[in-house]
Short mmCIF file of C-alpha atoms and ligand atoms in Angstrom, two decimals:
data_model
loop_
_atom_site.label_atom_id
_atom_site.label_comp_id
_atom_site.label_asym_id
_atom_site.label_seq_id
_atom_site.Cartn_x
_atom_site.Cartn_y
_atom_site.Cartn_z
CA MET A 289 8.25 102.49 -11.91
CA ALA A 290 7.18 98.93 -13.16
CA ARG A 291 4.21 97.54 -11.07
CA PRO A 292 4.83 94.81 -8.55
CA HIS A 293 4.55 91.33 -10.24
CA ILE A 294 3.82 88.14 -8.17
CA MET A 295 3.98 84.48 -9.43
CA VAL A 296 1.45 82.77 -7.31
CA VAL A 297 2.07 78.80 -6.90
CA PRO A 298 -0.60 76.97 -5.12
CA TYR A 299 -0.33 73.25 -4.21
CA PRO A 300 -2.53 71.51 -6.80
CA ALA A 301 -5.65 70.67 -4.97
CA GLN A 302 -8.89 72.42 -4.82
CA GLY A 303 -8.62 73.31 -1.09
CA HIS A 304 -5.33 75.06 -1.65
CA VAL A 305 -6.19 76.82 -5.10
CA ILE A 306 -9.50 78.48 -3.96
CA PRO A 307 -7.94 80.56 -1.10
CA LEU A 308 -4.73 81.45 -2.93
CA MET A 309 -7.14 82.67 -5.94
CA GLU A 310 -9.07 84.75 -3.29
CA LEU A 311 -5.91 86.40 -2.13
CA SER A 312 -4.93 86.91 -5.68
CA LEU A 313 -8.04 88.84 -6.37
CA ILE A 314 -7.59 91.21 -3.49
CA LEU A 315 -3.85 91.99 -4.75
CA VAL A 316 -4.93 92.62 -8.27
CA LYS A 317 -7.56 95.16 -7.17
CA GLN A 318 -4.26 96.87 -5.68
CA GLY A 319 -2.89 97.23 -9.09
CA ILE A 320 -0.42 94.17 -8.41
CA LYS A 321 0.21 91.91 -11.54
CA ILE A 322 -0.57 88.19 -10.85
CA THR A 323 0.59 85.14 -12.64
CA PHE A 324 -1.30 82.25 -11.19
CA VAL A 325 0.37 78.90 -11.96
CA ASN A 326 -1.53 75.74 -12.00
CA THR A 327 -0.73 72.28 -13.49
CA LYS A 328 -2.27 71.71 -16.86
CA GLU A 329 -5.07 69.64 -15.66
CA ASN A 330 -6.17 72.26 -13.04
CA HIS A 331 -5.92 75.06 -15.42
CA ASP A 332 -8.15 73.51 -17.83
CA ARG A 333 -10.67 72.53 -15.17
CA ILE A 334 -10.62 76.05 -13.81
CA LYS A 335 -10.97 77.69 -17.10
CA SER A 336 -13.82 75.47 -18.16
CA ALA A 337 -15.71 75.94 -14.91
CA LEU A 338 -15.58 79.61 -14.85
CA PRO A 339 -19.07 81.03 -15.59
CA SER A 340 -19.07 82.94 -19.06
CA GLY A 341 -18.73 86.68 -18.47
CA ASP A 342 -16.58 86.15 -15.49
CA GLY A 343 -13.96 88.85 -15.52
CA LEU A 344 -11.35 86.69 -13.74
CA LEU A 345 -9.32 85.99 -16.81
CA SER A 346 -8.91 89.51 -17.51
CA GLN A 347 -7.53 90.29 -14.17
CA ILE A 348 -5.26 87.55 -13.30
CA CYS A 349 -2.83 85.70 -15.67
CA LEU A 350 -3.69 82.18 -15.51
CA VAL A 351 -0.79 79.85 -16.71
CA TRP A 352 0.01 76.28 -16.63
CA ILE A 353 2.95 73.86 -16.16
CA SER A 354 3.31 70.30 -16.69
CA ASP A 355 2.95 68.07 -13.54
CA GLY A 356 4.43 65.19 -15.76
CA LEU A 357 1.79 62.91 -15.30
CA GLU A 358 -0.08 61.85 -18.55
CA SER A 359 -3.42 60.46 -17.36
CA SER A 360 -5.85 61.16 -14.78
CA GLU A 361 -5.51 57.75 -13.60
CA GLU A 362 -1.80 57.99 -13.16
CA LYS A 363 -2.56 61.20 -11.08
CA LYS A 364 -4.77 59.29 -8.69
CA ARG A 365 -1.82 56.99 -7.61
CA PRO A 366 -0.44 58.55 -4.38
CA GLY A 367 3.16 57.95 -4.93
CA LYS A 368 2.89 59.01 -8.53
CA SER A 369 1.18 62.51 -8.01
CA SER A 370 3.28 63.56 -5.06
CA GLY A 371 6.57 62.53 -7.16
CA ALA A 372 5.31 64.73 -9.80
CA VAL A 373 4.65 67.76 -7.37
CA LEU A 374 8.11 67.09 -5.90
CA LYS A 375 10.21 66.38 -9.06
CA VAL A 376 8.42 67.78 -12.19
CA MET A 377 6.81 70.83 -10.95
CA PRO A 378 9.88 72.51 -9.48
CA GLU A 379 11.80 72.35 -12.86
CA LYS A 380 8.90 73.69 -14.64
CA VAL A 381 8.16 76.64 -12.27
CA GLU A 382 12.00 77.55 -12.34
CA GLU A 383 11.84 77.61 -16.40
CA LEU A 384 8.85 79.65 -16.10
CA ILE A 385 10.58 82.14 -14.01
CA GLU A 386 13.56 82.36 -16.07
CA CYS A 387 11.36 82.62 -19.09
CA ILE A 388 9.38 85.66 -17.69
CA ASN A 389 12.25 87.34 -16.33
CA GLY A 390 14.48 86.77 -19.23
CA SER A 391 11.78 88.44 -21.52
CA GLU A 392 10.59 91.94 -21.99
CA SER A 393 7.67 91.43 -19.96
CA GLU A 394 7.12 92.70 -16.27
CA LYS A 395 9.60 91.09 -14.02
CA ILE A 396 8.45 88.74 -11.16
CA THR A 397 9.30 90.59 -8.10
CA CYS A 398 7.85 88.15 -5.41
CA VAL A 399 6.98 84.57 -5.37
CA LEU A 400 3.90 83.84 -2.99
CA ALA A 401 3.80 80.04 -2.63
CA ASP A 402 1.81 77.29 -0.73
CA GLN A 403 3.40 76.56 2.37
CA SER A 404 3.10 72.83 1.53
CA ILE A 405 5.56 73.30 -1.55
CA GLY A 406 8.48 74.60 0.24
CA TRP A 407 10.55 73.95 -2.98
CA ALA A 408 8.91 77.14 -4.73
CA LEU A 409 10.12 79.24 -1.87
CA ASP A 410 13.68 77.59 -2.31
CA ILE A 411 13.68 78.54 -6.12
CA ALA A 412 12.68 82.09 -5.21
CA GLU A 413 15.61 82.31 -2.86
CA LYS A 414 18.01 80.73 -5.43
CA LYS A 415 16.92 83.19 -8.00
CA GLY A 416 17.17 86.39 -5.56
CA ILE A 417 13.35 86.98 -5.64
CA ARG A 418 11.49 88.31 -2.56
CA ARG A 419 9.17 85.60 -1.24
CA ALA A 420 6.09 84.87 0.87
CA ALA A 421 4.62 81.38 2.23
CA PHE A 422 0.95 80.93 2.36
CA CYS A 423 -0.86 78.53 4.70
CA PRO A 424 -4.41 77.58 3.57
CA ALA A 425 -4.78 75.47 6.74
CA SER A 426 -5.18 76.60 10.21
CA ALA A 427 -2.45 78.29 12.51
CA ALA A 428 -2.74 75.40 14.98
CA GLN A 429 -1.80 72.94 12.18
CA LEU A 430 1.32 75.23 11.28
CA VAL A 431 2.04 75.17 15.25
CA LEU A 432 1.95 71.36 15.21
CA GLY A 433 4.40 71.23 12.45
CA LEU A 434 6.77 73.76 13.93
CA SER A 435 6.57 71.66 17.28
CA ILE A 436 7.94 68.55 15.50
CA PRO A 437 11.33 68.73 16.96
CA LYS A 438 9.78 69.09 20.46
CA PHE A 439 7.62 66.21 19.89
CA ILE A 440 10.84 64.23 18.83
CA HIS A 441 12.68 65.24 21.67
CA ASN A 442 10.02 64.46 24.21
CA GLY A 443 9.47 61.09 22.93
CA ILE A 444 5.99 61.60 21.47
CA ILE A 445 7.05 60.54 17.95
CA ASP A 446 10.32 59.00 16.58
CA LYS A 447 12.37 60.70 13.81
CA ASP A 448 10.19 59.23 11.06
CA GLY A 449 7.07 61.04 12.80
CA THR A 450 5.70 57.39 14.04
CA PRO A 451 3.92 57.84 17.52
CA LEU A 452 5.72 56.00 20.14
CA GLU A 453 2.21 55.70 22.02
CA LYS A 454 -1.11 56.84 21.65
CA GLN A 455 -1.97 60.06 23.59
CA VAL A 456 -3.81 63.32 22.89
CA ILE A 457 -1.65 66.40 22.25
CA GLN A 458 -3.13 69.76 23.19
CA LEU A 459 -0.47 72.62 23.08
CA ALA A 460 -2.38 75.13 25.12
CA PRO A 461 -5.76 75.16 27.02
CA THR A 462 -7.64 77.12 24.40
CA MET A 463 -5.92 75.00 21.46
CA PRO A 464 -7.61 72.29 19.78
CA SER A 465 -6.70 68.67 20.75
CA VAL A 466 -5.59 65.88 18.38
CA SER A 467 -4.82 62.28 19.02
CA THR A 468 -1.34 61.01 17.97
CA GLU A 469 -2.87 58.53 15.58
CA LYS A 470 -4.76 61.36 13.92
CA LEU A 471 -1.66 63.71 13.40
CA VAL A 472 -1.68 65.04 9.59
CA TRP A 473 1.06 62.73 8.67
CA VAL A 474 -0.16 59.55 10.55
CA CYS A 475 -3.59 59.10 8.99
CA VAL A 476 -2.78 59.05 5.40
CA GLY A 477 -1.89 56.07 3.19
CA ASN A 478 0.64 53.30 4.29
CA LYS A 479 3.87 53.64 6.35
CA THR A 480 5.78 54.47 3.52
CA THR A 481 3.54 57.50 2.57
CA GLN A 482 3.36 58.51 6.05
CA ARG A 483 7.08 58.77 6.26
CA HIS A 484 7.28 60.68 2.99
CA ILE A 485 4.71 63.20 4.17
CA PHE A 486 6.54 63.55 7.40
CA GLN A 487 9.92 64.39 5.72
CA LEU A 488 8.28 66.68 3.34
CA MET A 489 6.58 68.42 6.33
CA VAL A 490 9.86 68.89 7.95
CA LYS A 491 11.46 70.06 4.69
CA ASN A 492 8.74 72.63 4.11
CA ILE A 493 9.28 74.07 7.52
CA GLU A 494 12.64 74.82 6.92
CA SER A 495 12.00 76.60 3.54
CA MET A 496 9.22 78.40 5.18
CA LYS A 497 11.45 79.80 7.96
CA LYS A 498 13.75 81.38 5.19
CA THR A 499 10.65 83.53 3.77
CA GLU A 500 9.87 87.28 4.86
CA TRP A 501 6.27 86.58 5.24
CA LEU A 502 4.20 83.35 6.67
CA LEU A 503 0.51 84.13 5.79
CA CYS A 504 -2.27 82.41 7.37
CA ASN A 505 -5.79 82.05 6.20
CA SER A 506 -6.85 82.52 9.76
CA SER A 507 -7.59 85.37 12.29
CA HIS A 508 -6.89 86.34 15.91
CA GLU A 509 -10.52 85.96 16.61
CA LEU A 510 -10.29 82.30 15.49
CA GLU A 511 -6.82 81.23 16.72
CA SER A 512 -5.55 83.54 19.22
CA ALA A 513 -3.56 80.82 21.22
CA ALA A 514 -2.05 79.36 18.23
CA ILE A 515 -1.08 82.70 16.56
CA SER A 516 0.42 83.76 19.93
CA MET A 517 2.49 80.32 20.20
CA ALA A 518 4.13 81.25 16.74
CA PRO A 519 4.36 85.05 16.16
CA GLU A 520 5.75 84.50 12.58
CA ILE A 521 2.41 83.49 11.49
CA ILE A 522 0.54 86.50 10.06
CA PRO A 523 -3.26 85.74 9.86
CA ILE A 524 -4.93 87.72 6.91
CA GLY A 525 -8.28 85.74 6.91
CA PRO A 526 -10.53 84.39 6.48
CA LEU A 527 -10.28 85.25 2.83
CA LEU A 528 -13.91 85.09 1.79
CA SER A 529 -14.39 87.40 -1.04
CA CYS A 530 -17.33 85.88 -2.79
CA ASP A 531 -19.53 88.37 -1.33
CA GLN A 532 -17.25 91.36 -1.65
CA LEU A 533 -16.01 90.67 -5.27
CA GLY A 534 -18.90 88.58 -6.53
CA HIS A 535 -16.34 85.69 -7.61
CA SER A 536 -16.20 82.21 -6.57
CA ALA A 537 -12.83 81.94 -8.19
CA GLY A 538 -10.68 78.72 -8.72
CA ASN A 539 -13.41 76.08 -8.89
CA PHE A 540 -12.22 72.84 -10.61
CA TRP A 541 -15.99 72.08 -11.42
CA PRO A 542 -18.84 74.31 -12.62
CA GLN A 543 -20.87 75.16 -9.96
CA ASP A 544 -24.61 74.35 -10.08
CA LEU A 545 -26.41 77.65 -9.51
CA SER A 546 -29.71 76.27 -9.85
CA CYS A 547 -29.68 75.18 -6.14
CA LEU A 548 -29.65 78.83 -4.93
CA LYS A 549 -33.27 79.25 -6.57
CA TRP A 550 -34.28 76.22 -4.83
CA LEU A 551 -32.85 77.40 -1.35
CA ASP A 552 -34.98 80.69 -1.98
CA GLN A 553 -37.99 78.46 -1.59
CA GLN A 554 -37.38 76.92 1.61
CA SER A 555 -37.88 78.46 4.98
CA PRO A 556 -35.38 80.39 6.73
CA ASN A 557 -32.94 78.17 8.92
CA SER A 558 -34.52 74.96 7.78
CA VAL A 559 -32.01 73.23 5.11
CA ILE A 560 -29.24 70.83 6.17
CA TYR A 561 -26.27 71.52 3.81
CA VAL A 562 -24.09 68.28 3.13
CA ALA A 563 -20.78 68.55 1.59
CA PHE A 564 -17.51 66.86 1.93
CA GLY A 565 -15.07 68.97 -0.17
CA SER A 566 -13.05 67.85 -3.00
CA PHE A 567 -11.39 64.36 -1.81
CA THR A 568 -13.62 62.49 0.61
CA LYS A 569 -15.13 59.30 -0.95
CA PHE A 570 -17.74 57.05 0.75
CA SER A 571 -17.96 53.26 1.03
CA PRO A 572 -21.23 52.22 -0.50
CA PRO A 573 -22.65 51.14 3.04
CA GLN A 574 -21.61 54.31 4.35
CA PHE A 575 -23.29 56.38 1.62
CA GLN A 576 -26.42 54.64 1.93
CA GLU A 577 -26.32 54.96 5.84
CA LEU A 578 -26.15 58.73 4.89
CA CYS A 579 -29.13 58.49 2.69
CA PHE A 580 -31.35 56.81 5.17
CA ALA A 581 -30.33 59.53 7.78
CA LEU A 582 -31.19 62.34 5.51
CA GLU A 583 -34.41 60.56 4.53
CA LEU A 584 -35.74 59.89 8.23
CA CYS A 585 -34.60 63.22 9.57
CA ASN A 586 -37.54 64.70 7.66
CA ARG A 587 -36.00 67.97 6.74
CA PRO A 588 -34.94 69.71 3.54
CA PHE A 589 -31.30 68.89 2.58
CA LEU A 590 -28.99 69.92 -0.04
CA TRP A 591 -26.30 67.43 -0.67
CA VAL A 592 -23.17 67.46 -2.91
CA VAL A 593 -22.53 64.28 -4.39
CA GLN A 594 -19.75 64.33 -6.84
CA PRO A 595 -20.11 62.62 -10.22
CA GLU A 596 -17.83 59.72 -9.27
CA GLU A 597 -19.58 59.34 -5.94
CA SER A 598 -23.05 59.30 -7.56
CA LYS A 599 -22.07 56.06 -9.21
CA ILE A 600 -22.86 54.39 -5.76
CA ALA A 601 -26.64 53.46 -5.74
CA TYR A 602 -28.91 55.10 -3.62
CA PRO A 603 -31.26 52.86 -1.45
CA GLU A 604 -34.14 51.54 -3.58
CA GLY A 605 -36.82 54.17 -3.82
CA PHE A 606 -34.70 56.84 -1.97
CA VAL A 607 -34.87 59.43 -4.74
CA GLU A 608 -38.57 59.39 -5.25
CA ARG A 609 -39.24 59.28 -1.52
CA VAL A 610 -37.05 62.60 -0.81
CA VAL A 611 -37.73 64.44 -4.01
CA GLU A 612 -40.11 67.03 -2.41
CA ARG A 613 -37.47 68.20 0.06
CA GLY A 614 -34.10 66.80 -0.99
CA ARG A 615 -31.87 68.32 -3.79
CA VAL A 616 -28.49 66.76 -4.82
CA VAL A 617 -25.99 68.65 -7.14
CA GLY A 618 -22.75 67.56 -8.47
CA TRP A 619 -20.77 70.80 -7.11
CA SER A 620 -22.37 73.76 -5.22
CA PRO A 621 -21.64 77.37 -5.15
CA GLN A 622 -20.81 76.58 -1.47
CA LYS A 623 -19.75 80.05 -0.22
CA LYS A 624 -23.11 81.60 -1.62
CA ILE A 625 -24.99 78.65 0.02
CA LEU A 626 -23.47 79.25 3.50
CA ILE A 627 -24.61 82.90 3.37
CA HIS A 628 -28.12 81.74 2.50
CA PRO A 629 -30.66 82.57 5.14
CA SER A 630 -32.35 78.97 4.64
CA VAL A 631 -29.37 77.07 5.51
CA ALA A 632 -29.61 75.80 9.33
CA CYS A 633 -26.48 73.73 9.62
CA PHE A 634 -23.68 72.04 7.84
CA ILE A 635 -22.66 68.36 7.64
CA SER A 636 -18.95 68.78 6.85
CA HIS A 637 -15.57 66.76 6.52
CA CYS A 638 -14.09 69.72 8.06
CA GLY A 639 -11.55 71.09 5.50
CA TRP A 640 -10.10 74.38 6.79
CA ASN A 641 -12.05 76.18 3.96
CA SER A 642 -15.44 74.69 4.72
CA ILE A 643 -15.05 75.43 8.30
CA LEU A 644 -14.04 79.08 7.74
CA GLU A 645 -16.94 79.49 5.30
CA SER A 646 -19.42 78.09 7.89
CA VAL A 647 -18.41 79.56 11.17
CA SER A 648 -18.07 83.03 9.43
CA ASN A 649 -21.77 82.64 8.56
CA GLY A 650 -22.61 81.54 11.79
CA ILE A 651 -23.79 78.28 10.71
CA PRO A 652 -23.32 75.20 13.21
CA VAL A 653 -21.27 72.49 11.98
CA LEU A 654 -22.01 68.82 12.17
CA CYS A 655 -18.45 67.29 11.84
CA TRP A 656 -17.42 64.27 10.03
CA PRO A 657 -13.42 64.52 9.52
CA TYR A 658 -11.88 61.91 7.51
CA PHE A 659 -8.10 62.57 7.36
CA ALA A 660 -5.36 65.31 7.19
CA ASP A 661 -6.06 68.24 9.38
CA GLN A 662 -9.77 67.68 9.59
CA PHE A 663 -9.61 66.02 13.22
CA LEU A 664 -7.81 69.14 14.46
CA ASN A 665 -10.57 71.36 12.85
CA LYS A 666 -13.24 69.33 14.24
CA SER A 667 -11.86 69.92 17.76
CA TYR A 668 -11.87 73.68 16.92
CA VAL A 669 -15.56 73.48 16.35
CA CYS A 670 -16.59 71.12 19.01
CA ASP A 671 -14.28 71.82 21.99
CA VAL A 672 -12.82 75.27 21.51
CA TRP A 673 -15.42 77.49 19.55
CA LYS A 674 -18.44 75.27 20.46
CA VAL A 675 -20.21 75.77 17.50
CA GLY A 676 -20.91 72.40 16.34
CA LEU A 677 -21.03 68.62 17.28
CA GLY A 678 -18.85 65.61 16.16
CA LEU A 679 -20.52 62.46 14.60
CA GLU A 680 -18.89 59.53 16.24
CA PRO A 681 -18.21 56.10 14.44
CA ASN A 682 -19.34 52.91 16.22
CA GLU A 683 -17.12 50.10 16.76
CA SER A 684 -16.82 49.11 13.04
CA GLY A 685 -16.08 52.68 11.96
CA MET A 686 -19.31 53.13 10.59
CA ILE A 687 -21.28 56.57 11.31
CA THR A 688 -24.76 55.17 11.46
CA GLN A 689 -28.11 56.70 10.51
CA GLY A 690 -29.15 56.83 14.01
CA GLU A 691 -25.83 58.70 15.03
CA ILE A 692 -26.38 61.31 12.27
CA GLN A 693 -30.11 61.53 13.01
CA SER A 694 -29.72 62.21 16.55
CA LYS A 695 -27.10 64.77 16.04
CA ILE A 696 -29.07 66.69 13.57
CA HIS A 697 -31.94 66.73 16.02
CA GLN A 698 -29.52 67.88 18.75
CA ILE A 699 -28.24 70.80 16.54
CA PHE A 700 -31.57 71.97 15.52
CA LYS A 701 -33.01 72.03 19.08
CA ASP A 702 -29.68 73.59 20.89
CA GLU A 703 -30.41 77.00 21.19
CA GLN A 704 -27.47 78.07 23.04
CA LEU A 705 -25.10 76.36 20.48
CA LYS A 706 -26.83 78.25 17.69
CA SER A 707 -26.47 81.46 19.43
CA ARG A 708 -22.79 80.86 20.23
CA ALA A 709 -22.20 80.31 16.46
CA ARG A 710 -24.35 83.50 15.73
CA ASP A 711 -21.80 85.53 18.11
CA PHE A 712 -18.95 84.03 16.62
CA LYS A 713 -19.79 85.14 13.38
CA GLU A 714 -19.99 88.77 14.68
CA LYS A 715 -16.59 88.44 16.18
CA ILE A 716 -14.87 87.04 13.06
CA GLN A 717 -16.19 89.89 11.27
CA ILE A 718 -14.23 92.28 13.45
CA GLY A 719 -10.89 90.90 12.23
CA THR A 720 -11.64 91.33 8.53
CA GLY A 721 -13.42 94.70 8.78
CA GLN A 722 -11.55 98.00 8.75
CA GLY A 723 -9.17 98.53 11.33
CA GLY A 724 -9.35 94.61 12.16
CA LEU A 725 -6.09 92.78 12.92
CA SER A 726 -6.45 90.50 9.57
CA ASN A 727 -7.27 93.80 7.71
CA LYS A 728 -4.08 95.45 8.91
CA ASN A 729 -1.76 92.36 8.26
CA LEU A 730 -3.12 92.34 4.77
CA ASP A 731 -2.54 96.11 4.36
CA SER A 732 1.11 95.71 5.63
CA PHE A 733 1.81 92.76 3.16
CA ILE A 734 0.41 94.83 0.19
CA SER A 735 2.49 97.80 1.36
CA TRP A 736 5.59 95.27 1.45
CA ILE A 737 4.79 94.08 -2.03
CA LYS A 738 4.64 97.49 -3.26
CA GLY A 739 7.50 98.88 -1.44
N1 LIG B 71 -16.72 73.67 -2.57
C1 LIG B 71 -17.58 74.13 -3.37
N2 LIG B 71 -18.41 73.21 -3.74
C2 LIG B 71 -18.77 72.05 -3.26
C3 LIG B 71 -17.89 71.99 -2.57
C4 LIG B 71 -16.73 72.33 -2.00
O1 LIG B 71 -17.43 75.35 -3.85
O2 LIG B 71 -19.72 71.58 -3.86
C5 LIG B 71 -15.45 74.52 -2.12
C6 LIG B 71 -15.52 74.99 -0.68
O3 LIG B 71 -16.36 76.13 -0.68
C7 LIG B 71 -14.07 75.10 -0.26
C8 LIG B 71 -13.28 74.07 -1.04
O4 LIG B 71 -14.14 73.86 -2.17
O5 LIG B 71 -13.58 76.39 -0.52
C9 LIG B 71 -12.85 72.98 -0.41
O6 LIG B 71 -11.93 73.11 0.67
P1 LIG B 71 -11.83 72.44 2.00
O7 LIG B 71 -10.79 72.84 2.57
O8 LIG B 71 -13.05 72.64 2.71
O9 LIG B 71 -11.88 70.92 1.60
P2 LIG B 71 -10.65 69.95 0.73
O10 LIG B 71 -11.56 69.74 -0.65
O11 LIG B 71 -9.48 70.68 0.58
O12 LIG B 71 -10.77 68.65 1.43
#
């Protein structure tokens, strides 16, 4: 019998590619063939960021399609890039399926696509191929999406997704809360972009309903209330294979591994790790405010400043003053950092992957959310799991050096919070360990693929 062959299609962004790559590596180990589809730009970035000798390429068939955008500049324009994801990529994916299934090579038996590109699932349905959706965000975020009709019916939002008044939504007592002005489609871009994102979410949910599996990078231990509200969500996470398989797959930028040696030289539980994912950009005054806070808190820190960001000037003399205890890198091996015993806390933008990587290792989080689902994730950390603190902006929207310094100080001295974070790590490991629910769900999915 021919082996199962899955075409994996991520949304073309860093926080979406990494967890699907993790899942792909697990599936490959089960003898399943994986064809992983990236846009040309992301494909090139992943290949050139892979450390030499990494066996990833021999295990997963990495292929690329055009996203129809010529230049990196064009890709940065929001309307242009989402237009490409919606118009150009579907055509190319369909052509690729036809090409593979029309050739002598192993036929695609399943499409595993990011839930935020429902069109890939629609194409699979049209072609009579089995399909599974994967959500790289929280189950709570999915439940919010599934609740859109109820929100419209109850007059919380209008049919374009615009909130009718400001209020806080909390769907169950142990669910995170989010203000209507921070709903994922409300806190991005201008009104037109917001409407488009909202319509797309509604459409994606329809596509998702037609799949056999709705996998989520989460677990019962993390989100029991959300998962019980929508039993169609099948948690299989957290997918953090770095320690099991030795890979840090799917990075768009080469990881600066030298910071691991630097971490080895620091005392246990002493280092503040600071990273804001792949999207977040600071204004120069906000960047400088963070510099002053890191300088004044007088503790070792490891800070990821992406090359574009590093064009913002550091305060005069900052680099010389912190050189003894501060390390700045362009892109870090984040998963390896968060399991390192020297790391004490993580100042994070609250992307779901970063949150999973932190709480799975018992590292308290200092939350600095910017947009999308990050506010909801912050609520999980601060209100539900109680394993971190939130940074609050002042009346001008600035997170001041005083606020950062004071919250760092609180995290370091709050023994109860640190102990909750450690206990939570143990609890999460139950789900992914042998016999755990995430583990069993993953096994069922693999059996279905092979069946
Ligand atoms: N990451 C990394 N090195 C860095 C910063 C981030 O490897 O210096 C990884 C991080 O481990 C996570 C992903 O990039 O897996 C970022 O995803 P997340 O959902 O946290 O944020 P996004 O980039 O989507 O906003």
